[in-house]
Tab-separated table of C-alpha atoms in Angstrom:
chain	number	residue	atom	x	y	z
A	1	UNK	CA	-24.225	20.073	13.962
A	2	UNK	CA	-23.210	18.165	10.829
A	3	UNK	CA	-24.950	14.877	10.102
A	4	UNK	CA	-22.753	11.817	10.633
A	5	UNK	CA	-20.830	10.934	7.454
A	6	UNK	CA	-23.367	12.370	5.031
A	7	UNK	CA	-22.611	13.248	1.412
A	8	UNK	CA	-20.536	16.239	2.547
A	9	UNK	CA	-18.430	14.304	5.054
A	10	UNK	CA	-15.052	16.102	5.437
A	11	UNK	CA	-16.153	18.764	2.940
A	12	UNK	CA	-16.758	21.912	5.029
A	13	UNK	CA	-16.388	24.551	2.297
A	14	UNK	CA	-18.296	25.195	-0.913
A	15	UNK	CA	-15.090	24.705	-2.912
A	16	UNK	CA	-14.410	21.351	-1.240
A	17	UNK	CA	-17.951	20.197	-1.956
A	18	UNK	CA	-17.686	21.209	-5.613
A	19	UNK	CA	-14.246	19.649	-6.058
A	20	UNK	CA	-15.314	16.329	-4.587
A	21	UNK	CA	-18.810	15.915	-6.014
A	22	UNK	CA	-18.147	17.394	-9.455
A	23	UNK	CA	-14.548	16.288	-9.999
A	24	UNK	CA	-13.069	13.656	-7.671
A	25	UNK	CA	-16.019	11.430	-6.835
A	26	UNK	CA	-16.397	9.718	-10.205
A	27	UNK	CA	-12.715	9.501	-11.114
A	28	UNK	CA	-11.613	5.891	-11.707
A	29	UNK	CA	-9.102	4.176	-9.442
A	30	UNK	CA	-5.611	2.891	-10.149
A	31	UNK	CA	-4.506	0.955	-7.074
A	32	UNK	CA	-0.787	0.765	-7.749
A	33	UNK	CA	0.157	-0.928	-4.471
A	34	UNK	CA	-1.956	-3.572	-2.752
A	35	UNK	CA	-1.624	-7.019	-1.220
A	36	UNK	CA	-4.650	-8.689	-2.774
A	37	UNK	CA	-4.045	-12.305	-3.766
A	38	UNK	CA	-4.156	-12.495	-7.592
A	39	UNK	CA	-5.573	-16.017	-7.336
A	40	UNK	CA	-8.746	-14.542	-5.852
A	41	UNK	CA	-9.089	-12.260	-8.884
A	42	UNK	CA	-8.262	-15.018	-11.369
A	43	UNK	CA	-10.870	-17.318	-9.829
A	44	UNK	CA	-13.288	-14.422	-9.242
A	45	UNK	CA	-13.724	-15.476	-5.632
A	46	UNK	CA	-17.126	-15.332	-3.969
A	47	UNK	CA	-17.268	-14.692	-0.236
A	48	UNK	CA	-19.554	-16.715	1.983
A	49	UNK	CA	-20.087	-14.054	4.663
A	50	UNK	CA	-19.140	-10.500	5.604
A	51	UNK	CA	-16.615	-11.613	8.216
A	52	UNK	CA	-14.659	-13.493	5.571
A	53	UNK	CA	-14.162	-10.473	3.307
A	54	UNK	CA	-14.172	-7.776	6.020
A	55	UNK	CA	-12.145	-9.266	8.861
A	56	UNK	CA	-10.111	-12.008	7.210
A	57	UNK	CA	-6.523	-10.872	6.660
A	58	UNK	CA	-7.137	-7.290	7.830
A	59	UNK	CA	-4.496	-6.691	10.489
A	60	UNK	CA	-5.666	-3.079	10.882
A	61	UNK	CA	-8.933	-4.382	12.322
A	62	UNK	CA	-7.144	-7.135	14.261
A	63	UNK	CA	-5.032	-4.598	16.170
A	64	UNK	CA	-8.116	-2.672	17.246
A	65	UNK	CA	-9.917	-5.839	18.330
A	66	UNK	CA	-6.939	-6.677	20.535
A	67	UNK	CA	-7.057	-3.158	22.003
A	68	UNK	CA	-10.692	-3.919	22.848
A	69	UNK	CA	-9.851	-7.138	24.674
A	70	UNK	CA	-11.305	-9.532	22.105
A	71	UNK	CA	-9.906	-13.082	22.432
A	72	UNK	CA	-7.647	-14.201	19.597
A	73	UNK	CA	-10.042	-16.997	18.642
A	74	UNK	CA	-12.440	-14.300	17.417
A	75	UNK	CA	-9.690	-12.377	15.627
A	76	UNK	CA	-7.396	-14.771	13.770
A	77	UNK	CA	-8.745	-18.038	15.177
A	78	UNK	CA	-11.470	-20.461	14.162
A	79	UNK	CA	-14.295	-18.617	15.860
A	80	UNK	CA	-17.776	-18.515	14.367
A	81	UNK	CA	-18.026	-15.787	11.646
A	82	UNK	CA	-21.095	-14.211	13.271
A	83	UNK	CA	-19.315	-14.081	16.633
A	84	UNK	CA	-16.304	-12.436	14.986
A	85	UNK	CA	-18.580	-9.817	13.465
A	86	UNK	CA	-20.261	-9.225	16.822
A	87	UNK	CA	-16.833	-8.839	18.424
A	88	UNK	CA	-15.769	-6.193	15.919
A	89	UNK	CA	-19.118	-4.418	16.299
A	90	UNK	CA	-18.480	-4.293	20.060
A	91	UNK	CA	-15.136	-2.583	19.490
A	92	UNK	CA	-16.064	-0.171	16.706
A	93	UNK	CA	-18.003	2.472	18.725
A	94	UNK	CA	-14.923	3.053	20.871
A	95	UNK	CA	-12.785	3.970	17.856
A	96	UNK	CA	-13.665	7.653	17.880
A	97	UNK	CA	-10.939	9.579	16.046
A	98	UNK	CA	-9.539	6.432	14.423
A	99	UNK	CA	-9.695	6.159	10.616
A	100	UNK	CA	-10.924	2.593	11.082
A	101	UNK	CA	-14.246	4.044	12.205
A	102	UNK	CA	-14.588	6.011	8.975
A	103	UNK	CA	-13.238	3.271	6.692
A	104	UNK	CA	-15.599	0.702	8.168
A	105	UNK	CA	-18.676	2.860	7.745
A	106	UNK	CA	-17.678	3.900	4.226
A	107	UNK	CA	-17.422	0.203	3.355
A	108	UNK	CA	-20.807	-0.521	4.902
A	109	UNK	CA	-22.386	2.390	2.999
A	110	UNK	CA	-20.810	1.938	-0.414
A	111	UNK	CA	-20.992	-1.856	-0.748
A	112	UNK	CA	-23.845	-2.928	1.473
A	113	UNK	CA	-26.089	0.119	1.603
A	114	UNK	CA	-25.925	0.264	5.416
A	115	UNK	CA	-26.454	3.879	6.510
A	116	UNK	CA	-26.735	3.490	10.281
A	117	UNK	CA	-23.632	3.211	12.486
A	118	UNK	CA	-22.637	-0.325	13.454
A	119	UNK	CA	-23.119	-1.046	17.159
A	120	UNK	CA	-23.394	-4.160	19.337
A	121	UNK	CA	-27.162	-3.658	19.365
A	122	UNK	CA	-27.639	-3.869	15.582
A	123	UNK	CA	-24.741	-6.223	14.801
A	124	UNK	CA	-26.906	-9.235	13.953
A	125	UNK	CA	-29.219	-7.204	11.727
A	126	UNK	CA	-26.286	-5.638	9.891
A	127	UNK	CA	-24.606	-9.030	9.570
A	128	UNK	CA	-27.663	-10.451	7.788
A	129	UNK	CA	-28.061	-7.414	5.522
A	130	UNK	CA	-24.393	-7.552	4.539
A	131	UNK	CA	-24.510	-11.260	3.764
A	132	UNK	CA	-27.604	-10.761	1.624
A	133	UNK	CA	-25.938	-7.945	-0.337
A	134	UNK	CA	-22.635	-9.808	-0.556
A	135	UNK	CA	-24.270	-12.634	-2.496
A	136	UNK	CA	-24.339	-10.439	-5.613
A	137	UNK	CA	-20.624	-9.610	-5.492
A	138	UNK	CA	-17.516	-11.486	-6.524
A	139	UNK	CA	-13.949	-10.229	-6.274
A	140	UNK	CA	-14.108	-8.731	-9.757
A	141	UNK	CA	-17.551	-7.240	-9.221
A	142	UNK	CA	-16.257	-5.429	-6.149
A	143	UNK	CA	-13.406	-3.991	-8.219
A	144	UNK	CA	-15.863	-2.893	-10.908
A	145	UNK	CA	-18.166	-1.290	-8.348
A	146	UNK	CA	-15.351	1.020	-7.306
A	147	UNK	CA	-14.365	1.826	-10.921
A	148	UNK	CA	-10.954	0.190	-10.573
A	149	UNK	CA	-9.139	0.376	-13.893
A	150	UNK	CA	-5.808	-1.133	-12.832
A	151	UNK	CA	-4.223	-2.721	-9.774
A	152	UNK	CA	-0.738	-3.962	-8.901
A	153	UNK	CA	-0.436	-6.903	-6.534
A	154	UNK	CA	2.712	-7.647	-4.512
A	155	UNK	CA	4.670	-10.626	-5.843
A	156	UNK	CA	7.829	-12.451	-4.853
A	157	UNK	CA	10.590	-12.810	-7.479
A	158	UNK	CA	10.227	-16.591	-7.233
A	159	UNK	CA	6.529	-16.472	-8.094
A	160	UNK	CA	5.548	-18.216	-11.330
A	161	UNK	CA	2.909	-15.491	-11.936
A	162	UNK	CA	0.549	-18.217	-13.106
A	163	UNK	CA	-2.482	-16.378	-11.711
A	164	UNK	CA	-1.490	-13.227	-13.537
A	165	UNK	CA	-1.223	-15.280	-16.705
A	166	UNK	CA	-4.753	-16.580	-16.164
A	167	UNK	CA	-6.087	-13.069	-15.583
A	168	UNK	CA	-4.335	-11.699	-18.682
A	169	UNK	CA	-5.688	-14.560	-20.812
A	170	UNK	CA	-9.292	-14.053	-19.651
A	171	UNK	CA	-11.233	-12.053	-22.282
A	172	UNK	CA	-13.954	-11.235	-19.737
A	173	UNK	CA	-11.524	-9.347	-17.496
A	174	UNK	CA	-11.208	-5.715	-18.564
A	175	UNK	CA	-9.339	-4.506	-15.461
A	176	UNK	CA	-5.543	-4.480	-15.682
A	177	UNK	CA	-4.082	-6.590	-12.887
A	178	UNK	CA	-0.297	-6.539	-12.967
A	179	UNK	CA	2.409	-7.995	-10.739
A	180	UNK	CA	4.767	-5.818	-8.701
A	181	UNK	CA	8.283	-7.070	-7.998
A	182	UNK	CA	8.965	-7.388	-4.231
A	183	UNK	CA	12.537	-8.680	-3.627
A	184	UNK	CA	12.621	-8.209	0.155
A	185	UNK	CA	13.560	-11.795	0.973
A	186	UNK	CA	16.621	-11.568	-1.263
A	187	UNK	CA	17.634	-8.115	-0.018
A	188	UNK	CA	17.018	-8.238	3.734
A	189	UNK	CA	19.916	-10.523	4.525
A	190	UNK	CA	19.567	-10.162	8.297
A	191	UNK	CA	16.161	-11.872	8.331
A	192	UNK	CA	15.599	-15.492	9.290
A	193	UNK	CA	15.158	-17.825	6.356
A	194	UNK	CA	17.499	-15.924	4.028
A	195	UNK	CA	19.602	-18.971	3.121
A	196	UNK	CA	16.555	-21.098	2.353
A	197	UNK	CA	15.151	-18.332	0.188
A	198	UNK	CA	18.379	-17.964	-1.801
A	199	UNK	CA	18.288	-21.697	-2.518
A	200	UNK	CA	14.756	-21.289	-3.799
A	201	UNK	CA	15.742	-18.295	-5.938
A	202	UNK	CA	18.622	-20.320	-7.343
A	203	UNK	CA	16.243	-23.059	-8.436
A	204	UNK	CA	13.813	-20.639	-10.076
A	205	UNK	CA	16.574	-18.730	-11.849
A	206	UNK	CA	18.291	-21.948	-12.897
A	207	UNK	CA	21.723	-20.834	-11.753
A	208	UNK	CA	23.957	-21.408	-8.764
A	209	UNK	CA	24.100	-18.491	-6.342
A	210	UNK	CA	27.426	-18.231	-4.526
A	211	UNK	CA	27.972	-14.476	-4.150
A	212	UNK	CA	26.292	-11.082	-4.034
A	213	UNK	CA	26.782	-10.675	-7.767
A	214	UNK	CA	25.030	-14.001	-8.324
A	215	UNK	CA	22.042	-12.750	-6.315
A	216	UNK	CA	21.947	-9.627	-8.461
A	217	UNK	CA	22.105	-11.655	-11.667
A	218	UNK	CA	19.253	-13.906	-10.504
A	219	UNK	CA	17.095	-10.934	-9.513
A	220	UNK	CA	17.748	-9.201	-12.820
A	221	UNK	CA	16.684	-12.341	-14.640
A	222	UNK	CA	13.453	-12.371	-12.658
A	223	UNK	CA	12.897	-8.687	-13.434
A	224	UNK	CA	12.955	-9.638	-17.116
A	225	UNK	CA	10.442	-12.397	-16.402
A	226	UNK	CA	8.139	-10.005	-14.532
A	227	UNK	CA	8.470	-7.431	-17.307
A	228	UNK	CA	7.307	-10.047	-19.803
A	229	UNK	CA	4.131	-10.298	-17.671
A	230	UNK	CA	3.433	-6.572	-17.837
A	231	UNK	CA	5.087	-5.533	-14.567
A	232	UNK	CA	5.620	-1.770	-14.244
A	233	UNK	CA	7.004	-1.374	-10.745
A	234	UNK	CA	9.058	-2.794	-7.909
A	235	UNK	CA	8.579	-2.367	-4.187
A	236	UNK	CA	11.379	-2.598	-1.608
A	237	UNK	CA	10.332	-2.957	2.027
A	238	UNK	CA	13.100	-2.078	4.508
A	239	UNK	CA	12.981	-1.903	8.287
A	240	UNK	CA	15.318	1.097	7.972
A	241	UNK	CA	16.809	2.875	4.985
A	242	UNK	CA	20.459	1.874	4.676
A	243	UNK	CA	23.501	3.046	2.783
A	244	UNK	CA	27.072	1.768	2.821
A	245	UNK	CA	29.955	2.661	0.551
A	246	UNK	CA	30.283	0.058	-2.223
A	247	UNK	CA	32.334	-2.785	-0.799
A	248	UNK	CA	32.029	-6.106	-2.591
A	249	UNK	CA	34.228	-7.886	-0.035
A	250	UNK	CA	32.009	-6.805	2.865
A	251	UNK	CA	28.861	-7.692	0.910
A	252	UNK	CA	30.176	-11.166	0.104
A	253	UNK	CA	31.276	-11.649	3.708
A	254	UNK	CA	27.722	-10.910	4.817
A	255	UNK	CA	26.370	-13.268	2.159
A	256	UNK	CA	28.605	-16.156	3.244
A	257	UNK	CA	27.720	-15.673	6.914
A	258	UNK	CA	24.004	-15.617	6.143
A	259	UNK	CA	24.238	-18.715	3.952
A	260	UNK	CA	25.912	-20.523	6.849
A	261	UNK	CA	22.990	-19.590	9.089
A	262	UNK	CA	24.760	-16.786	10.951
A	263	UNK	CA	23.637	-13.183	11.296
A	264	UNK	CA	26.046	-10.759	9.594
A	265	UNK	CA	27.206	-7.601	11.350
A	266	UNK	CA	25.157	-4.456	10.655
A	267	UNK	CA	27.842	-2.821	8.481
A	268	UNK	CA	28.308	-6.017	6.471
A	269	UNK	CA	24.576	-6.446	6.006
A	270	UNK	CA	24.234	-2.838	4.900
A	271	UNK	CA	27.035	-3.306	2.370
A	272	UNK	CA	25.194	-6.271	0.884
A	273	UNK	CA	21.791	-4.584	0.923
A	274	UNK	CA	23.160	-1.407	-0.655
A	275	UNK	CA	24.979	-3.299	-3.404
A	276	UNK	CA	21.882	-5.320	-4.312
A	277	UNK	CA	19.520	-2.345	-4.106
A	278	UNK	CA	21.696	-0.126	-6.299
A	279	UNK	CA	21.961	-2.883	-8.900
A	280	UNK	CA	18.205	-3.457	-8.836
A	281	UNK	CA	17.554	0.259	-9.262
A	282	UNK	CA	19.656	0.305	-12.421
A	283	UNK	CA	17.710	-2.625	-13.835
A	284	UNK	CA	14.422	-0.877	-13.028
A	285	UNK	CA	15.637	2.279	-14.763
A	286	UNK	CA	16.414	0.239	-17.872
A	287	UNK	CA	12.851	-1.120	-17.794
A	288	UNK	CA	11.353	2.330	-17.083
A	289	UNK	CA	9.790	0.881	-13.925
A	290	UNK	CA	8.762	2.806	-10.830
A	291	UNK	CA	10.737	1.846	-7.711
A	292	UNK	CA	8.861	2.182	-4.425
A	293	UNK	CA	10.940	2.214	-1.248
A	294	UNK	CA	9.130	1.698	2.071
A	295	UNK	CA	11.117	2.044	5.293
A	296	UNK	CA	10.836	3.006	8.948
A	297	UNK	CA	9.031	-0.045	10.300
A	298	UNK	CA	9.697	-2.166	13.374
A	299	UNK	CA	8.298	-5.543	12.368
A	300	UNK	CA	7.067	-8.532	14.375
A	301	UNK	CA	7.673	-6.978	17.773
A	302	UNK	CA	5.660	-9.518	19.769
A	303	UNK	CA	7.825	-12.597	19.273
A	304	UNK	CA	5.525	-15.123	21.007
A	305	UNK	CA	2.615	-14.014	18.814
A	306	UNK	CA	4.821	-13.920	15.720
A	307	UNK	CA	5.764	-17.528	16.428
A	308	UNK	CA	2.067	-18.449	16.526
A	309	UNK	CA	0.669	-16.312	13.711
A	310	UNK	CA	3.573	-15.284	11.470
A	311	UNK	CA	4.161	-11.884	9.797
A	312	UNK	CA	1.574	-9.261	8.831
A	313	UNK	CA	-0.755	-10.070	11.704
A	314	UNK	CA	-0.748	-6.732	13.512
A	315	UNK	CA	2.470	-6.629	15.523
A	316	UNK	CA	4.424	-3.958	13.627
A	317	UNK	CA	5.159	-0.384	14.721
A	318	UNK	CA	6.851	2.862	13.700
A	319	UNK	CA	10.661	2.759	13.751
A	320	UNK	CA	11.991	5.978	15.343
A	321	UNK	CA	15.388	5.188	13.786
A	322	UNK	CA	14.088	5.037	10.234
A	323	UNK	CA	17.387	5.709	8.492
A	324	UNK	CA	16.060	8.772	6.642
A	325	UNK	CA	19.592	10.196	6.690
A	326	UNK	CA	20.595	7.466	4.258
A	327	UNK	CA	17.952	8.253	1.608
A	328	UNK	CA	19.981	10.958	-0.140
A	329	UNK	CA	23.230	8.945	-0.373
A	330	UNK	CA	21.267	5.918	-1.587
A	331	UNK	CA	19.572	7.904	-4.367
A	332	UNK	CA	22.924	9.473	-5.215
A	333	UNK	CA	24.411	5.978	-5.535
A	334	UNK	CA	21.639	5.166	-8.011
A	335	UNK	CA	22.499	8.299	-9.993
A	336	UNK	CA	26.276	7.673	-9.914
A	337	UNK	CA	25.593	4.152	-11.174
A	338	UNK	CA	23.606	5.703	-14.046
A	339	UNK	CA	20.552	3.905	-12.734
A	340	UNK	CA	18.170	6.351	-11.070
A	341	UNK	CA	14.654	5.098	-11.856
A	342	UNK	CA	11.376	6.819	-11.112
A	343	UNK	CA	11.132	6.553	-7.310
A	344	UNK	CA	8.409	6.859	-4.664
A	345	UNK	CA	9.667	7.197	-1.074
A	346	UNK	CA	7.597	6.242	1.981
A	347	UNK	CA	8.647	6.461	5.614
A	348	UNK	CA	6.442	5.087	8.354
A	349	UNK	CA	7.870	7.793	10.624
A	350	UNK	CA	5.922	11.035	9.990
A	351	UNK	CA	8.893	13.029	11.276
A	352	UNK	CA	10.557	12.253	7.935
A	353	UNK	CA	8.031	14.151	5.782
A	354	UNK	CA	10.081	17.313	5.293
A	355	UNK	CA	13.304	15.401	4.730
A	356	UNK	CA	11.787	13.152	2.061
A	357	UNK	CA	10.199	15.991	0.093
A	358	UNK	CA	13.363	18.082	0.187
A	359	UNK	CA	15.554	15.101	-0.780
A	360	UNK	CA	13.199	14.263	-3.651
A	361	UNK	CA	13.751	17.786	-4.943
A	362	UNK	CA	17.466	17.068	-5.332
A	363	UNK	CA	16.894	14.202	-7.776
A	364	UNK	CA	14.459	15.594	-10.330
A	365	UNK	CA	15.287	15.867	-14.009
A	366	UNK	CA	15.658	13.724	-17.075
A	367	UNK	CA	12.565	15.278	-18.618
A	368	UNK	CA	10.325	13.393	-16.154
A	369	UNK	CA	7.514	14.963	-14.161
A	370	UNK	CA	8.060	14.277	-10.450
A	371	UNK	CA	10.805	11.736	-11.073
A	372	UNK	CA	11.336	11.186	-7.338
A	373	UNK	CA	8.313	11.588	-5.075
A	374	UNK	CA	7.258	11.338	-1.490
A	375	UNK	CA	4.504	8.729	-1.308
A	376	UNK	CA	1.130	9.074	0.357
A	377	UNK	CA	0.649	8.730	4.105
A	378	UNK	CA	1.623	5.111	4.691
A	379	UNK	CA	0.077	2.604	7.108
A	380	UNK	CA	-0.081	4.339	10.495
A	381	UNK	CA	-0.213	7.654	8.620
A	382	UNK	CA	-3.072	6.965	6.191
A	383	UNK	CA	-5.484	8.834	8.454
A	384	UNK	CA	-6.803	12.390	8.186
A	385	UNK	CA	-3.995	13.865	10.291
A	386	UNK	CA	-1.284	11.939	8.483
A	387	UNK	CA	-2.615	12.578	4.990
A	388	UNK	CA	-3.116	16.291	5.589
A	389	UNK	CA	0.428	16.504	6.968
A	390	UNK	CA	1.889	14.668	3.975
A	391	UNK	CA	-0.100	16.685	1.434
A	392	UNK	CA	0.767	19.962	3.151
A	393	UNK	CA	4.475	19.167	3.332
A	394	UNK	CA	4.516	18.077	-0.303
A	395	UNK	CA	2.822	21.363	-1.234
A	396	UNK	CA	5.201	23.372	0.967
A	397	UNK	CA	8.445	21.969	-0.404
A	398	UNK	CA	7.569	20.067	-3.576
A	399	UNK	CA	4.896	20.028	-6.272
A	400	UNK	CA	1.531	18.754	-5.142
A	401	UNK	CA	0.199	18.973	-8.695
A	402	UNK	CA	2.405	16.106	-9.880
A	403	UNK	CA	1.642	13.808	-6.906
A	404	UNK	CA	0.652	10.224	-7.797
A	405	UNK	CA	-1.991	10.030	-5.080
A	406	UNK	CA	-3.472	7.237	-3.020
A	407	UNK	CA	-3.155	3.457	-2.792
A	408	UNK	CA	-4.886	0.913	-0.568
A	409	UNK	CA	-1.874	-1.141	0.658
A	410	UNK	CA	-4.593	-3.634	1.604
A	411	UNK	CA	-5.565	-7.283	1.376
A	412	UNK	CA	-9.285	-6.541	1.157
A	413	UNK	CA	-11.508	-5.957	-1.861
A	414	UNK	CA	-13.545	-3.540	0.270
A	415	UNK	CA	-10.637	-1.181	0.933
A	416	UNK	CA	-11.098	0.892	-2.209
A	417	UNK	CA	-13.091	3.275	-0.016
A	418	UNK	CA	-9.690	4.475	1.213
A	419	UNK	CA	-9.407	6.251	-2.125
A	420	UNK	CA	-12.667	8.064	-1.345
A	421	UNK	CA	-11.372	8.969	2.108
A	422	UNK	CA	-8.171	10.371	0.570
A	423	UNK	CA	-10.062	12.287	-2.112
A	424	UNK	CA	-12.357	13.918	0.431
A	425	UNK	CA	-9.347	15.000	2.499
A	426	UNK	CA	-7.564	16.288	-0.613
A	427	UNK	CA	-10.622	18.355	-1.590
A	428	UNK	CA	-11.034	19.536	2.000
A	429	UNK	CA	-7.463	20.848	2.093
A	430	UNK	CA	-7.505	22.481	-1.350
A	431	UNK	CA	-10.891	24.014	-0.543
A	432	UNK	CA	-9.419	25.636	2.561
A	433	UNK	CA	-6.566	27.136	0.545
A	434	UNK	CA	-8.923	28.514	-2.098
A	435	UNK	CA	-11.457	29.995	0.302
A	436	UNK	CA	-8.738	31.631	2.406
A	437	UNK	CA	-7.354	33.336	-0.710
A	438	UNK	CA	-4.194	31.223	-0.992
A	439	UNK	CA	-5.093	29.931	-4.463
A	440	UNK	CA	-7.422	31.424	-7.096
A	441	UNK	CA	-10.945	30.124	-7.498
A	442	UNK	CA	-10.139	28.988	-11.033
A	443	UNK	CA	-12.359	25.977	-11.625
A	444	UNK	CA	-10.473	24.830	-14.709
A	445	UNK	CA	-7.123	24.710	-12.904
A	446	UNK	CA	-8.630	23.267	-9.729
A	447	UNK	CA	-10.385	20.487	-11.624
A	448	UNK	CA	-7.181	19.610	-13.460
A	449	UNK	CA	-5.206	19.483	-10.196
A	450	UNK	CA	-7.672	17.121	-8.545
A	451	UNK	CA	-8.204	14.914	-11.613
A	452	UNK	CA	-4.444	14.573	-12.032
A	453	UNK	CA	-3.785	13.666	-8.400
A	454	UNK	CA	-6.688	11.195	-8.308
A	455	UNK	CA	-5.898	9.395	-11.563
A	456	UNK	CA	-3.950	10.916	-14.452
A	457	UNK	CA	-0.594	11.382	-12.711
A	458	UNK	CA	-0.550	7.726	-11.634
A	459	UNK	CA	-1.562	6.532	-15.088
A	460	UNK	CA	1.225	8.494	-16.750
A	461	UNK	CA	3.944	7.991	-14.110
A	462	UNK	CA	3.650	4.204	-14.101
A	463	UNK	CA	2.676	3.894	-17.753
A	464	UNK	CA	-0.557	1.929	-17.239
A	465	UNK	CA	-2.055	3.249	-20.434
A	466	UNK	CA	-5.675	3.192	-19.188
C-alpha cells in the first residue's frame, strides 16, 4: 500500500518519479489566468487567519460545504472563522475521489507544513498551526514561495488599472503581474445590467455609444489602454460558443433592444456577440495578444441564492449545449477578417475535447507554434480524470509538446499547488507511455517536453519574457 500523498504521490513509475523530481518540481510558475485581486498584491495583503485565505472567495470549497449540509452562515456568512474551519474539516474526509481533497492537503503541506490529514478531531490543532505559520506570509511572499514569475489577473475594460500601476512602479516587486482584458459585460448582451454597463464604458472611453460599431470602437480604445499597461492577453467568457453570419442590422437591433432594457432574440444577440468578438479578435491579433475563449457554462442556476450572494458563489454547472459546433465558423470568421490571433479554447463540457483539438488543427500556421490550442482541463475538469483526458486527447490529435500547460483560475494565493497537481499528473501519464514502450526513454527529449509544458511554452506563447 502506498503512503498517503507522500513525495511520490501520483508517480507510480520510475520514469514518472524522475520526470517530476528532477525536472518538473522546481520549474517556476507562470499563472496566465487567475482571479486574484491585484489590490491585494499591490498592498501585499496579510491574512489574519487560515479561514480568510483558505475559505474566503473559494466557491469550489463552498459547493462541497453545501453538499455536506453546512449552513450558509459558515460558508459565505459572518460566522466565526474557527467555526468555518471546523465546518470545512467536517466535510473534507468525505471528499474521497474529489480533487478538493488533494488540493487542500497539498496546500496544508506546502504552505503550513501540516503532514497529517485534516479531520474534525484535529481541526482546532491544525487551525492554530496554520495561523502561526500564516503570520510569516503576505500575498507576495506566498507567490514567491511557489516560484511564481508572472501572473495575469482578470480585469474589466472599464478598470483604471491603478493597482497594476502601483505594482509596476514598486521596485521591490520582481514578479510580473499583468492585467488580462475581460470584456464579457460588453459582449454578453443578453445579461442583466448590459445597458448600465455600456453607459459606464461610454464614460470611461469618453465617447457616446449608440451602436454596435461604437461598442467595438470603445473596446478597441480600452485594448490600447491595457496594452500600455503591459497586457498580453484577453479572456472571453461565454455561456455557449456562438456564431452568426455578419449582420450589422441584426446586431444593432439587439443593441437597441438591450439598451431599452429588453432582452434581444437569440439570433439577434448572437449577431451582436459575433460582430463584437470578431472585431476584438482582430485588435488582439494586431497587438500580438493571446485570446482565451471559455464556453460551455450554465451560470447562476439557483436564482434565489444568486439574488442573495451574486455571481461566482458556487451555483454554476456544465452546459450540455456548449455550442462547440460554432467554434470552427467563429475562428474562420477571425481568419476571413484577417484577424486570427493566438487562441486558447476551453469548453466546460468534456465531451468537446476531441472537437476542440481537431478544430485547432485547422487553424495553425503563420509561423507560430501551436497558434490555436485546446486549453487545460477547466473548472469541473481540472481533476485527475479531466486532466488526463485532456492531455491524452491533445496528444492523440494535436501536439502535446507545444501545450501551454496549467493555470489556477483561482482567487486564492494558496492555489498554486494546482500547478504541482497538474505536473504530477503530466509526469504520471508520460511515464506510463515511456514504460509501456510508446515513447523512447530519452531523458534529454523527455526533460525538454516537461520543461516546455510546465513553463517555456507559456513564456514564449504569451511573450512574458521571464
